[in-house]
Amino acid sequence: MKKLNLLLEKKDNLLSIYFTCGFPKLNDTTKVICELEKSGVDFIEVGLPYSDPIADGPTIQYSSQKALENGINLDIIFDQLVSIKKTNKTPLVLMGYLNQMLKYGEDKFCQKLVDCGIDTLIIPDLPMIEFENHYQALFDKYGLTNIFLITPNTKENRIKKIDSYTKAFIYVVASSSITGAKGKISNEQITYFKRIKSMELKSKLIIGFGISDKSTFKTACEFANGAIIGSAFINYISNNSIDKIEDFIKPIIV
Amino acid sequence: MKSKFQPDKNGYFGQYGGAFIPELLYPNVKELEDNYIQIIESEEFQKEYKSLLKDYVGRPTPLYLAKRLSEKYGATIYLKREDLNHTGAHKVNNTIGQILIAQKLGKTKIIAETGAGQHGVATATVCALMDLECTVFMGEKDIVRQAPNVARMKMLGAKVIPATSGSKTLKDATNEAIRYWIQNPDTFYLIGSVVGPHPHPDMVARLQAVISEEMKWQLKEKTGKENPDTIIACVGGGSNAAGAFYHYMDHEEVELIAVEAAGLGINSGESAATSQLGEVGIIHGSKTILMQDKYGQIAEPYSISAGLDYPGVGPLHAFLYETKRAKFMSATDKEALSAAYELSKLEGIIPALETAHALAVLSKIKFKEDQVVVINLSGRGDKDLEIFIKYLKE
């Protein structure tokens, strides 16, 4: 069984952190992963900086732009990830935009993920129909798992279809929003989380978008197997040394 | 028989098109996809659309035989006068149509992106007309170089939000519009060109098709034949070209010429000639030809014309390029500027900088005697006066 699936099976209240490769500095990628692992993060979303991240809010746009200015690119990222393959025990989930894979060469891209020990990916602009028509076969060929997103506006029959395709977890987008934004979880969101939970899907659920601190993380975990923090973490490492990552993570876990 | 230039059920023109959108946008795009053809083809819509185009926009626009221009280039050159539309460009054909579609779908808040500001003005105009809330996203750089249009949008009651990311031009304005759309799913995204996720490219092409629909009967009246030999139009995203080509795409005997902005020169690093510099990629939810680096990062294009500096091109045009149905040419900033001056002096018509690119290829083509050429005069040049004046001084 895959590392991530084992984790999803045996543990609840999973904390996942999103970070942007090559941010704040070009060579911080591996250090950030190591610090996150040391701090007790359960799995890590490895963000590929993209020039036009349409699903991301200002914070991740900023970190992506900064990382690209630092000179990051896919080859450097894959080298960085390969270098920690042996020591890193924490499951990594890759997050990037479809054009990055398309331009790099789909097969070459997938092979690189395998080389880096990554078997799960999130591509926010990969729609289900394209997955069905083309990418499902490609990912199967390389043993890769695709993560689908659901939102407050996703219809029930579509959620069920997504559930049937899911091999790791469903990414429950907390609100109709791009990443970042918000700060609190509203009653409306709670109703939505309850609705999804009551569907008794076979897949594990991880909530993301708008999760920023202990309080929002705790609330999310009441309705799902865990949650992802992205923008709040990027903000933190923009303003604090990456040696102090533990100071951000510990209060959330405890 | 269905035209091969119509998209398939998933919105593909050959390998180009599709709807590469985050799940967050799926319900909106699906709603439009399920309804747009039915709405456009309904008698009620057609009646309202045609009546507004006639009485409000001022259609049909004239097809004008440009005698002095014809003499100079040794061909019979007609100008399809889209510049005479209300708001000064072809953009309003699309916004009139889409605002009616938005109303039928019960939408009350409208968002749009704009490059040169023509689409922004055309959107602000129809929103004022229909009393709907209007927000326009515009690159910070374009806000400066197209200031008169910003003022017009504001006067029409629209809110103009500057896009401050990336190249601060059309591409980034579109990114911001999409992000806003994701966060506000109750809004209607009134897209300005034949770009974006399916069904937007097809919807906009259908609404701009009125241009070539009129050309057919106007040419018949003037020349005895519906078909010209050649149609020339400029291409940024490609909406005016799509409209001018639409009813002729299946008539292989009609030569279609799309003119892209070469900026300072195709290989100068400061260009927007997508077909020459791009490769297959995804932008704004559509697979098309895209200017990008070896890692798929989208390039920041350049053109003096804010309406043409887009790093992609509509999927229909990518298909027309790949199948060689249309010939792609380009014009530099300088060539466009001198073409604008030439048309002004020869015919008394000041064209938009975008349109001037289409005019600029006349000197690069060897015409046969009596060759009937239609140039889609997509917009008027009032908004570009500052740039024209600067050029005159130089």
XYZ file of N, CA and C in Angstrom, chain B residues 61-70 77-85 88-89 336-353 355-357 359 362 375-385 388:
168
model
N -23.379 47.476 -40.776
C -22.292 48.423 -41.006
C -21.989 48.433 -42.506
N -21.595 49.590 -43.029
C -21.347 49.665 -44.474
C -20.184 48.775 -44.931
N -20.308 48.344 -46.176
C -19.161 47.720 -46.842
C -18.714 48.752 -47.869
N -17.597 49.349 -47.613
C -17.195 50.529 -48.372
C -16.065 50.211 -49.328
N -16.265 50.577 -50.587
C -15.206 50.380 -51.584
C -14.171 51.502 -51.415
N -12.989 51.128 -50.963
C -11.940 52.117 -50.704
C -11.169 52.365 -52.003
N -11.605 53.386 -52.734
C -11.097 53.584 -54.099
C -9.613 53.914 -54.134
N -9.216 54.860 -53.288
C -7.814 55.280 -53.357
C -6.872 54.193 -52.838
N -7.338 53.491 -51.818
C -6.546 52.376 -51.293
C -6.437 51.277 -52.367
N -7.558 51.035 -53.054
C -7.585 50.032 -54.119
C -6.595 50.396 -55.224
N -10.519 46.806 -53.069
C -10.491 46.646 -51.615
C -11.739 47.248 -50.966
N -12.465 46.394 -50.274
C -13.617 46.850 -49.493
C -13.242 46.883 -48.019
N -13.798 47.871 -47.337
C -13.608 47.935 -45.887
C -14.935 47.621 -45.212
N -14.948 46.605 -44.364
C -16.151 46.319 -43.586
C -16.078 47.208 -42.357
N -17.004 48.185 -42.322
C -16.851 49.292 -41.385
C -17.370 48.993 -39.971
N -16.717 48.059 -39.300
C -17.078 47.767 -37.907
C -16.753 48.938 -36.984
N -15.885 49.823 -37.468
C -15.548 51.007 -36.669
C -16.747 51.944 -36.510
N -17.759 51.772 -37.375
C -18.930 52.647 -37.286
C -20.003 52.140 -36.319
N -19.749 50.974 -35.745
C -20.664 50.492 -34.707
C -20.677 51.446 -33.522
N -17.667 52.087 -31.283
C -16.470 52.226 -32.105
C -15.698 50.983 -32.480
N -16.282 49.809 -32.315
C -15.588 48.589 -32.721
C -16.571 47.435 -32.836
N 2.281 48.969 -38.605
C 0.890 49.265 -38.255
C 0.668 50.778 -38.160
N 1.613 51.462 -37.535
C 1.477 52.912 -37.393
C 1.446 53.590 -38.760
N 2.334 53.176 -39.677
C 2.297 53.855 -40.974
C 1.062 53.484 -41.770
N 0.555 52.265 -41.580
C -0.690 51.882 -42.253
C -1.865 52.720 -41.733
N -1.831 53.031 -40.443
C -2.898 53.861 -39.864
C -2.864 55.260 -40.477
N -1.668 55.791 -40.629
C -1.537 57.112 -41.261
C -1.963 57.070 -42.720
N -1.599 55.989 -43.388
C -1.945 55.868 -44.802
C -3.466 55.846 -45.005
N -4.163 55.040 -44.214
C -5.615 54.967 -44.375
C -6.263 56.317 -44.047
N -5.737 56.968 -43.033
C -6.283 58.273 -42.659
C -6.181 59.242 -43.827
N -5.024 59.254 -44.469
C -4.811 60.223 -45.551
C -5.487 59.831 -46.851
N -5.515 58.520 -47.147
C -6.120 58.088 -48.413
C -7.645 58.056 -48.364
N -8.191 57.652 -47.231
C -9.636 57.419 -47.188
C -10.365 58.253 -46.140
N -9.627 59.025 -45.353
C -10.283 59.813 -44.311
C -10.845 58.974 -43.186
N -10.199 57.854 -42.915
C -10.656 56.980 -41.824
C -9.471 56.699 -40.907
N -9.617 57.063 -39.643
C -8.559 56.768 -38.679
C -8.875 55.432 -38.012
N -8.086 54.404 -38.302
C -8.390 53.076 -37.755
C -7.772 52.881 -36.374
N -8.293 51.916 -35.644
C -7.667 51.526 -34.373
C -6.303 50.914 -34.674
N -5.423 50.980 -33.703
C -4.089 50.381 -33.875
C -4.162 48.889 -34.190
N -6.612 47.301 -35.819
C -7.036 47.215 -37.213
C -5.901 47.578 -38.166
N -5.079 48.524 -37.755
C -3.979 48.979 -38.609
C -3.029 47.831 -38.960
N -2.956 46.834 -38.091
C -2.116 45.669 -38.392
C -2.640 44.932 -39.624
N -4.322 46.278 -42.060
C -4.048 47.134 -43.224
C -2.579 47.056 -43.640
N -1.182 44.868 -46.608
C -1.518 45.140 -48.014
C -0.258 45.287 -48.857
N -11.250 43.956 -46.078
C -10.512 44.121 -44.828
C -11.522 44.431 -43.736
N -11.467 43.654 -42.669
C -12.389 43.939 -41.578
C -11.836 45.106 -40.768
N -12.492 46.250 -40.930
C -12.037 47.459 -40.228
C -12.643 47.418 -38.823
N -11.957 46.693 -37.953
C -12.577 46.286 -36.687
C -12.872 47.420 -35.710
N -12.101 48.508 -35.775
C -12.367 49.572 -34.813
C -11.784 50.906 -35.233
N -12.261 51.950 -34.578
C -11.771 53.268 -34.935
C -10.649 53.712 -33.978
N -9.872 54.691 -34.443
C -8.620 54.999 -33.774
C -8.635 56.082 -32.714
N -9.803 56.589 -32.372
C -9.846 57.685 -31.388
C -9.073 57.366 -30.108
N -9.220 56.130 -29.653
C -8.586 55.729 -28.395
C -7.063 55.724 -28.489
N -6.541 55.706 -29.713
C -5.092 55.586 -29.909
C -4.416 56.905 -30.276
N -5.186 57.985 -30.221
C -4.642 59.271 -30.686
C -3.318 59.642 -30.027
N -0.624 57.808 -31.703
C -0.434 58.323 -33.068
C 0.328 59.652 -33.038
